[in-house]
PDB file of C-alpha atoms in Angstrom:
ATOM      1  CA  UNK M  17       0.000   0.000   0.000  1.00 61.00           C
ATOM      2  CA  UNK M  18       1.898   2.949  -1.537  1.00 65.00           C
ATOM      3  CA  UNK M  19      -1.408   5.531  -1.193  1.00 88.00           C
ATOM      4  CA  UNK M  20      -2.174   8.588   0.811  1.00 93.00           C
ATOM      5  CA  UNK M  21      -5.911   8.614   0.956  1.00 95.00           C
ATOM      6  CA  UNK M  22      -7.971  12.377   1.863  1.00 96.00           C
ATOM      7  CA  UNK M  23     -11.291  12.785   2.377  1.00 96.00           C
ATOM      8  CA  UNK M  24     -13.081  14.493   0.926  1.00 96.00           C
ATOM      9  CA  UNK M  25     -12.254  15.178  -2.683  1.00 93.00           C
ATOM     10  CA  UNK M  26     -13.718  18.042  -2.653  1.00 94.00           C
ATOM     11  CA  UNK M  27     -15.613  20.600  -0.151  1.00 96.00           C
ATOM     12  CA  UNK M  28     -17.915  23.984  -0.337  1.00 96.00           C
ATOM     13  CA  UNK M  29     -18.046  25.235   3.561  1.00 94.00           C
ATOM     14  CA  UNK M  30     -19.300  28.614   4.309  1.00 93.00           C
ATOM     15  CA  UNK M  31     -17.239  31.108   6.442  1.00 92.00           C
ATOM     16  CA  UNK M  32     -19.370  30.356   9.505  1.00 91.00           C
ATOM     17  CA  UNK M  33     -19.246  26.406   9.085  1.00 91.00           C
ATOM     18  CA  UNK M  34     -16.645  23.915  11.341  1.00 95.00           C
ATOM     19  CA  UNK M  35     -15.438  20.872   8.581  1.00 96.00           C
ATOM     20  CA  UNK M  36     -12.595  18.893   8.750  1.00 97.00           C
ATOM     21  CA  UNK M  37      -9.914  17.476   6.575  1.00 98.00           C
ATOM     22  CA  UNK M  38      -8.633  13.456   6.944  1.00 98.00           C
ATOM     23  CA  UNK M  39      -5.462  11.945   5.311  1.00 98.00           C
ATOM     24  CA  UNK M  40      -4.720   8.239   6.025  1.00 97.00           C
ATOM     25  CA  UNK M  41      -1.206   6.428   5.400  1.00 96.00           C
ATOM     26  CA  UNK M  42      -0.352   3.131   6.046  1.00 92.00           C
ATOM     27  CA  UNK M  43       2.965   2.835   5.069  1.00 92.00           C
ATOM     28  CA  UNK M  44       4.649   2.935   8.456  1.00 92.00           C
ATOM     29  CA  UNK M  45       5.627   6.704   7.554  1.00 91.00           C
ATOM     30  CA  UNK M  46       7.186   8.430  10.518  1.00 90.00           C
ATOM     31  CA  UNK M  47       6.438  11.948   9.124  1.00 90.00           C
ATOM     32  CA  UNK M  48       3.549  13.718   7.926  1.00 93.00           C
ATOM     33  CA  UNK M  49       2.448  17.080   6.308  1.00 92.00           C
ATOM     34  CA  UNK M  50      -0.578  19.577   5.410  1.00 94.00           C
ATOM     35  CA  UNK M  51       0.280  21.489   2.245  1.00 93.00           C
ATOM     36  CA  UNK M  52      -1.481  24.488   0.566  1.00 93.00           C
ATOM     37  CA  UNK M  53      -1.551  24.493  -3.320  1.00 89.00           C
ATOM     38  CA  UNK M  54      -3.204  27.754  -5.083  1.00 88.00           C
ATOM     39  CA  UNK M  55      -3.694  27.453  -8.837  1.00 81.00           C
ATOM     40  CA  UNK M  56      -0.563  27.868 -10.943  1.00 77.00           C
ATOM     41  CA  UNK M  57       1.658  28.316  -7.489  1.00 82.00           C
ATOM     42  CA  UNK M  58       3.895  25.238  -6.132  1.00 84.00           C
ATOM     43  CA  UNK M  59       2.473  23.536  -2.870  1.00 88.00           C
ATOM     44  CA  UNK M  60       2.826  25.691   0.439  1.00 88.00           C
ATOM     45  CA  UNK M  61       3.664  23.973   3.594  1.00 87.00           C
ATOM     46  CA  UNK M  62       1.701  24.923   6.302  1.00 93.00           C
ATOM     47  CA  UNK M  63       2.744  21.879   8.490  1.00 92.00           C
ATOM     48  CA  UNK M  64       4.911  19.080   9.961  1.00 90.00           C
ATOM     49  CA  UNK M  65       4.078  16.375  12.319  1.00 92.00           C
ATOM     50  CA  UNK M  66       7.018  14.117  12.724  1.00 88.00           C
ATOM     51  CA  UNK M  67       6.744  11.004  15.089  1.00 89.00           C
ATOM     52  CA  UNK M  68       3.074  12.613  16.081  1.00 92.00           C
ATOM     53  CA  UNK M  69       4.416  15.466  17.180  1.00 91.00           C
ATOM     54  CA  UNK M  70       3.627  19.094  15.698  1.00 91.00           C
ATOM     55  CA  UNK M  71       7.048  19.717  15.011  1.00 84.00           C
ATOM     56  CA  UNK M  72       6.575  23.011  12.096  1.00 79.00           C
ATOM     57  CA  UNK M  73       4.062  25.455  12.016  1.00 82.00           C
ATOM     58  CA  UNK M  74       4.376  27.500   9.156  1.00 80.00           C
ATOM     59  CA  UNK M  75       3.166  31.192  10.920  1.00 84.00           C
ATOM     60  CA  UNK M  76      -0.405  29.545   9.706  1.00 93.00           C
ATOM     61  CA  UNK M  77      -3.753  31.428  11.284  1.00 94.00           C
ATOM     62  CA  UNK M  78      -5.276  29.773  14.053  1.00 94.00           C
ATOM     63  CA  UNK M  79      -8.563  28.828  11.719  1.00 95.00           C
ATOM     64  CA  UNK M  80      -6.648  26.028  10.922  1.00 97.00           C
ATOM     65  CA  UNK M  81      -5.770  23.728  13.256  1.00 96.00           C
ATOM     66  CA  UNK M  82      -3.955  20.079  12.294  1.00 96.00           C
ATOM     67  CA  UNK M  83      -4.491  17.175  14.751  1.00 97.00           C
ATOM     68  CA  UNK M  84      -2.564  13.814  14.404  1.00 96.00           C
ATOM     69  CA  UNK M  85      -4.472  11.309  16.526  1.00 94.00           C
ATOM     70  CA  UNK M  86      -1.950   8.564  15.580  1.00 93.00           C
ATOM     71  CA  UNK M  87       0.874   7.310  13.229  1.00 90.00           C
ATOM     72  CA  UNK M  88      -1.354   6.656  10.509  1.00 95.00           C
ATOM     73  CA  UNK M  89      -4.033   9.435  10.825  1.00 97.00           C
ATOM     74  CA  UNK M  90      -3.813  13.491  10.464  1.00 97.00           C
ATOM     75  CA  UNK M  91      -6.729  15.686  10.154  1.00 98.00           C
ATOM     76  CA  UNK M  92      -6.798  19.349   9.640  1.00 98.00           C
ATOM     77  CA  UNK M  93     -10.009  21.120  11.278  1.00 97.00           C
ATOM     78  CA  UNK M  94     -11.298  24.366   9.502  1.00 97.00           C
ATOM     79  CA  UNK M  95     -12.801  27.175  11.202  1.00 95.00           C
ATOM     80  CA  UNK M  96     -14.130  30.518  10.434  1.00 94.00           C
ATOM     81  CA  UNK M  97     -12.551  30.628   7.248  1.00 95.00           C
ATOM     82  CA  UNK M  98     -12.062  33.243   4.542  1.00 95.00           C
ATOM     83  CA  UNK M  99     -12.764  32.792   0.412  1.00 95.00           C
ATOM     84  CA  UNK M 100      -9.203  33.264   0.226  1.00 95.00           C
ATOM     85  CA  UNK M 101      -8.804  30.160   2.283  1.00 96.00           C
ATOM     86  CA  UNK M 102     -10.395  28.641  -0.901  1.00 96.00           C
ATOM     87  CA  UNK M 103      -7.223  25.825  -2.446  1.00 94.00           C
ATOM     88  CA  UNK M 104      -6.152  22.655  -2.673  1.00 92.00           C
ATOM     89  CA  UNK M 105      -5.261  20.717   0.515  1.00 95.00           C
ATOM     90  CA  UNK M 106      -2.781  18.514   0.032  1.00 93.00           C
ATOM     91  CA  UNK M 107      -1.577  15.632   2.720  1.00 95.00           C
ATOM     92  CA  UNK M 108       1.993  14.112   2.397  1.00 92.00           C
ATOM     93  CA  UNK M 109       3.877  11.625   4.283  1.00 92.00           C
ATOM     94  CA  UNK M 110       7.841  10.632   4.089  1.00 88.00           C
ATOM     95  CA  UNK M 111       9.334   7.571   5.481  1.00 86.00           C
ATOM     96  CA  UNK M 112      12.320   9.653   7.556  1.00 77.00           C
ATOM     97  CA  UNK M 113      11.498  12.175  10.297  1.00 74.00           C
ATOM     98  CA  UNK M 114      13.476  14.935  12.298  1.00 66.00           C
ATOM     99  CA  UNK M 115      16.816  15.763  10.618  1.00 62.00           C
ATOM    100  CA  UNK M 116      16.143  13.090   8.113  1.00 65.00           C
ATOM    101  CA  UNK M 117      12.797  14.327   6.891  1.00 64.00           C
ATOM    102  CA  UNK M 118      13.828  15.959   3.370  1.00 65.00           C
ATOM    103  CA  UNK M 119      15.929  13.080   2.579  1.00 67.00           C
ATOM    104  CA  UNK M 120      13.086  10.969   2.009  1.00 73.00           C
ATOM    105  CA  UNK M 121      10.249  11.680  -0.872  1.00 80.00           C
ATOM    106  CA  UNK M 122       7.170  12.584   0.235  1.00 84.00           C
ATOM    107  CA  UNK M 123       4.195  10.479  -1.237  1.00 88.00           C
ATOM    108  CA  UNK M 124       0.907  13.197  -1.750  1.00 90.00           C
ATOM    109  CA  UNK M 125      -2.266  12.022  -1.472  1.00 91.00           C
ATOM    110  CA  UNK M 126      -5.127  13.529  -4.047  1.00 89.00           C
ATOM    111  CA  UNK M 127      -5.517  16.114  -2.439  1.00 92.00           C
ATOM    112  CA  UNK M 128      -9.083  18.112  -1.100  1.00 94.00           C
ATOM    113  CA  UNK M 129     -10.628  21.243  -3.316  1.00 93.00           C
ATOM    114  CA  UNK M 130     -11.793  23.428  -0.624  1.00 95.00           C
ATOM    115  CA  UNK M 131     -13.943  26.340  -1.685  1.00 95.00           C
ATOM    116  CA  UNK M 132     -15.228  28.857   0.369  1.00 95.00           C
ATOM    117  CA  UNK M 133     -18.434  30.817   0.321  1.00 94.00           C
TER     118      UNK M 133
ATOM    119  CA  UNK W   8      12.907  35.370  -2.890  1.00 69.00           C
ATOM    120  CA  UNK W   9      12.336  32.225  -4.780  1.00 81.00           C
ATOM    121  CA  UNK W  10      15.109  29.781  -3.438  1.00 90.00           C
ATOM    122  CA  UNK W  11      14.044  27.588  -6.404  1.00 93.00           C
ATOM    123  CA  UNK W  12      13.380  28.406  -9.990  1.00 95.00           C
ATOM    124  CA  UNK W  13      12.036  26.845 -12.676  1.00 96.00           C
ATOM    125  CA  UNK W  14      11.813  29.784 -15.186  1.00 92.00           C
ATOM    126  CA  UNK W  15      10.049  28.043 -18.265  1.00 94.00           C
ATOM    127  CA  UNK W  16       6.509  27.590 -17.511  1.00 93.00           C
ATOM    128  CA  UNK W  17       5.835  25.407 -20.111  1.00 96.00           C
ATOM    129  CA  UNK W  18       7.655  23.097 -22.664  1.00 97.00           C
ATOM    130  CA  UNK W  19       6.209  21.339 -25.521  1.00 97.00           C
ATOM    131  CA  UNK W  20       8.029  18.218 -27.087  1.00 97.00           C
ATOM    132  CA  UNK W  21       7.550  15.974 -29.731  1.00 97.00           C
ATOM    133  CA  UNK W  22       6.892  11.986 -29.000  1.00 97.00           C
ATOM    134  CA  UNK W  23       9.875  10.124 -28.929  1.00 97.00           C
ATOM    135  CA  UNK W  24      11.862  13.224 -28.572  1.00 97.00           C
ATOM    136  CA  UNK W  25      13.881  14.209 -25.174  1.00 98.00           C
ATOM    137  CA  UNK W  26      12.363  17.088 -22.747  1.00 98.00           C
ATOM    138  CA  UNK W  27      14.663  18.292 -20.832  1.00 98.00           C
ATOM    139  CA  UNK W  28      13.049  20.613 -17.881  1.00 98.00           C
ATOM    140  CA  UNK W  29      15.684  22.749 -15.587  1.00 98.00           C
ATOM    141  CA  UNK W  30      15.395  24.218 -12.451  1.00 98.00           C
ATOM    142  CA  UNK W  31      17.578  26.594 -10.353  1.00 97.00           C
ATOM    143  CA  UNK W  32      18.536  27.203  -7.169  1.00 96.00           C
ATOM    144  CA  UNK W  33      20.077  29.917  -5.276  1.00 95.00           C
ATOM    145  CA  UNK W  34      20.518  28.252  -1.525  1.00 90.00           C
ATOM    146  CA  UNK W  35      23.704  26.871  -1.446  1.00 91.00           C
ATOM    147  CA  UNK W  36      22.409  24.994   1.482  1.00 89.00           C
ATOM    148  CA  UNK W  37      20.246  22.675   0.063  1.00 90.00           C
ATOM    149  CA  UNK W  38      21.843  19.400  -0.587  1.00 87.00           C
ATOM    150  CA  UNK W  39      18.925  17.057  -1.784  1.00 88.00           C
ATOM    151  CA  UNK W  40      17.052  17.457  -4.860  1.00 92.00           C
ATOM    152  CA  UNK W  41      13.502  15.874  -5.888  1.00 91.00           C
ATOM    153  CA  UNK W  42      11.671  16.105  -9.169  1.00 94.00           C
ATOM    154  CA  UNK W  43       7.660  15.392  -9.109  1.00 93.00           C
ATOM    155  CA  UNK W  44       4.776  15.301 -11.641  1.00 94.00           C
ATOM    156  CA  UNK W  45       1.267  16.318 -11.153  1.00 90.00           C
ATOM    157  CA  UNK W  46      -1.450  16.187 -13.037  1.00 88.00           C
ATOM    158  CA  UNK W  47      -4.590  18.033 -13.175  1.00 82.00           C
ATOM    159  CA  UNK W  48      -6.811  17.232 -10.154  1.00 74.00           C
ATOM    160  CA  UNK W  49      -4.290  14.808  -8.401  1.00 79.00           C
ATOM    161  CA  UNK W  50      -1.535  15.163  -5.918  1.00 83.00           C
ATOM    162  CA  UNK W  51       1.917  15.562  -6.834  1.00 87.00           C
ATOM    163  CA  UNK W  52       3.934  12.433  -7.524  1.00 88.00           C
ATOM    164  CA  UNK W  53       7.706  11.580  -6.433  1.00 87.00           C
ATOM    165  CA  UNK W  54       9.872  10.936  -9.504  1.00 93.00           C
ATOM    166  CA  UNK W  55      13.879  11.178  -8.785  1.00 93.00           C
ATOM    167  CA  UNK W  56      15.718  12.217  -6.604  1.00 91.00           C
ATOM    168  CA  UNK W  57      19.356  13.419  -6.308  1.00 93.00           C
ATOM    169  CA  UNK W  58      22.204  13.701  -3.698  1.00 90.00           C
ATOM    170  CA  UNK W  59      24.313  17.116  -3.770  1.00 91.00           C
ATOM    171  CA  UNK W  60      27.343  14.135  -3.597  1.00 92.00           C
ATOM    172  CA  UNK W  61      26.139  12.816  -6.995  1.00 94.00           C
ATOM    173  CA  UNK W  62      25.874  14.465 -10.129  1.00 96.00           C
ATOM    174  CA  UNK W  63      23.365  12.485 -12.052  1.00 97.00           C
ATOM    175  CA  UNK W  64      20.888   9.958 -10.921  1.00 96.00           C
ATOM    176  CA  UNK W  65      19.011   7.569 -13.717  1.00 97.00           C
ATOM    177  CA  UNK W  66      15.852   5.844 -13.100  1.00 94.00           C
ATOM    178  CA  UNK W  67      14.440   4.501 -16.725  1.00 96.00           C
ATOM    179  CA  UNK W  68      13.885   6.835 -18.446  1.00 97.00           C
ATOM    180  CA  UNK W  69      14.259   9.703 -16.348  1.00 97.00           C
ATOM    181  CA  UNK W  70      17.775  11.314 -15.797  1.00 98.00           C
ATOM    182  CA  UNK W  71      18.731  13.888 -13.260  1.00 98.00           C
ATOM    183  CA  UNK W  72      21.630  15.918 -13.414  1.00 98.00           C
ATOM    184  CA  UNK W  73      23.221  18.334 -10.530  1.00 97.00           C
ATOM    185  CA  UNK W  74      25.549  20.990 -11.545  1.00 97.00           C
ATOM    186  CA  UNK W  75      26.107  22.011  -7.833  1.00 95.00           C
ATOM    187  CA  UNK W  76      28.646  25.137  -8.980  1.00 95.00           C
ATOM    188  CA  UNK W  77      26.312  26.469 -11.389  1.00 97.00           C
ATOM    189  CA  UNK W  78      23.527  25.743  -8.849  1.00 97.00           C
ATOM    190  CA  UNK W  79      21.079  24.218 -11.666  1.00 97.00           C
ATOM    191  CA  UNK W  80      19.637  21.047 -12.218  1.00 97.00           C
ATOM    192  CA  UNK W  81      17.517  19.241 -15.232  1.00 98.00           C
ATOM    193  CA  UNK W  82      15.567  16.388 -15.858  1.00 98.00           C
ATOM    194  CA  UNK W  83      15.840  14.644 -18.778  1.00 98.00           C
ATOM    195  CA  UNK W  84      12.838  12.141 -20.221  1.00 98.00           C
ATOM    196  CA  UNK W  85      14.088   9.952 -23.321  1.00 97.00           C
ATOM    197  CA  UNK W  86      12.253   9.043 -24.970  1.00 97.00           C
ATOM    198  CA  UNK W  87       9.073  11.294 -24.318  1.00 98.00           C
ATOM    199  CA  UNK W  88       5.489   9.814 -24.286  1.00 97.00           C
ATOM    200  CA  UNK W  89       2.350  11.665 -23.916  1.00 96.00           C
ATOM    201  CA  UNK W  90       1.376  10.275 -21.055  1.00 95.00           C
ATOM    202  CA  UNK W  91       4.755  12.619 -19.572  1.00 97.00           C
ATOM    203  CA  UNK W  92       2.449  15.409 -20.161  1.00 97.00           C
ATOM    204  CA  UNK W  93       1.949  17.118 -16.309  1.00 96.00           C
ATOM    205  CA  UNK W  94       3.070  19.644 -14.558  1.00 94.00           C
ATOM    206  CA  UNK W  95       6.843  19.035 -13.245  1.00 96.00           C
ATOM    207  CA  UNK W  96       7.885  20.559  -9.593  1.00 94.00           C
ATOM    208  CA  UNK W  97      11.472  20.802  -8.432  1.00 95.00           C
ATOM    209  CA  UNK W  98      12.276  20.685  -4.784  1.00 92.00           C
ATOM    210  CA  UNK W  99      14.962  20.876  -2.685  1.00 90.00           C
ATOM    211  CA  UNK W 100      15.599  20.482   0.879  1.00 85.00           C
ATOM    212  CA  UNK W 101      18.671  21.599   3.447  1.00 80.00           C
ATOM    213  CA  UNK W 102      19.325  18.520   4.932  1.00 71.00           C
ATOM    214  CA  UNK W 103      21.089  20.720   7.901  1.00 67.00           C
ATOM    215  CA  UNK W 104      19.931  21.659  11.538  1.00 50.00           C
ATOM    216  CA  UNK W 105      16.094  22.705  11.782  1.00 50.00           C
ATOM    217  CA  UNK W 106      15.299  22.781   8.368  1.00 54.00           C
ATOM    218  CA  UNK W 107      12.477  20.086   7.703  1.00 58.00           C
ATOM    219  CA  UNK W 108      10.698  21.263   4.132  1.00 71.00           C
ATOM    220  CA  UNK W 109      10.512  20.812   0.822  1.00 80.00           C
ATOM    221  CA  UNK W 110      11.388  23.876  -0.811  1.00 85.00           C
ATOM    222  CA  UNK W 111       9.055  23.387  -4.256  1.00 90.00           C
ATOM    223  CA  UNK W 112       9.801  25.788  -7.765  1.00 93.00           C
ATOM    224  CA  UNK W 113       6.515  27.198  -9.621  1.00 91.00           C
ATOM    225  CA  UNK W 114       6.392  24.173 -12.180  1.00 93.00           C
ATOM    226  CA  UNK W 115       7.113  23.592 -15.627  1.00 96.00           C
ATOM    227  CA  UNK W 116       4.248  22.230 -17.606  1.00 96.00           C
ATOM    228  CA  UNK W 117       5.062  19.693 -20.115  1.00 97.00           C
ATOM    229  CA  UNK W 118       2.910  18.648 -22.919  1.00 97.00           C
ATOM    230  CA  UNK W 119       4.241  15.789 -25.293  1.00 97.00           C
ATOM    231  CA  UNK W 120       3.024  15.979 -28.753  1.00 96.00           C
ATOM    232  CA  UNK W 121       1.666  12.685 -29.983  1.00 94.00           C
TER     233      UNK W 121
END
């Protein structure tokens, strides 16, 4: 099993609603990642669990908030958000963590459209 | 500042023809390179990878080369097919203390002409 699964594919959530966001590995990965993609731009990391830990935080606002309830499982919970929130979500995971973690590639999963209203 | 540049957006080849997509880099920290491919409505996937102790890495059909003094690095993709056709992302990463992320270019968008 090579696959990072997210759920949903896609998502319309007003600026009032609470979703959530769920990525799945299970490829023993020790390291795992929430990236923002806008159209045309590379993926933006907005952050790093490594051995279930929150271990980067990339200055992202506080209506996003990443849980990882265990090795295999990392959800990102949406608050309050703006249209400009509106993206691609994208989940990654990479064998190595800590020092190790960009020595490893990262395997993406689909990704989420989020679109908000 | 971009720390990593890919500065043609898009690059059209013929089938059976090589692409050759570069990418630049102005970190001298970084010391591991990573080419991926994404298409349209799908995450990105890992291709090659590369070393800063190597200068070329070949997997199939795919060839990476690392000039680390002229900071610049291509993939190469002999022959071409058109299922190549995607969106190609450079990344790097500084391997050194506290530095955890993928450092990703804007993308080159390949289309191979059947």
């Amino acid at each position: 099993d090579t696959e990072v699964t997210q759920t949903p594919k896609h998502l319309v959530m007003g600026m009032t609603n609470k979703k959530s966001l769920k990525c799945e590995q299970h490829m023993g990965h020790r390291a795992m990642y929430w990236y923002k993609q806008k159209a045309k731009k590379p993926p933006e990391l907005m952050f790093v669990y490594s051995y279930e830990k929150l271990s980067i935080n990339e200055s992202v606002p506080s209506r996003f908030s990443p849980e990882c309830p265990n090795s295999s499982l990392l959800n990102l919970h949406l608050h309050a958000l703006q249209p400009e929130d509106s993206a691609l979500y994208l989940c990654a995971s990479s064998q190595e963590a800590g020092r190790l973690i960009g020595r490893s590639e990262a395997f993406f999963g689909q990704g989420t459209r989020l679109t908000v209203v | 500042d971009q720390q990593v540049k890919q500065n043609s957006p898009s690059l059209s080849v013929q089938e059976g023809r090589i692409s050759i997509l570069n990418c630049d880099y102005t970190n001298s920290m970084f010391d591991y390179f990573l080419w991926y491919k994404k298409y349209p409505a799908e995450g990105p996937t890992f291709l090659i990878s590369i070393s800063s102790i190597k200068d070329k890495n070949e997997d199939g059909r795919f060839t990476v080369f690392l000039n680390k003094s002229a900071k610049h690095l291509s993939l190469h993709i002999v022959p071409s097919q058109p299922g190549d056709s995607a969106v190609y992302f450079c990344a790097a990463s500084d391997s050194g203390a506290g530095s955890y992320q993928l450092t990703f270019g804007k993308g080159t968008k390949l289309s191979v002409i059947p």
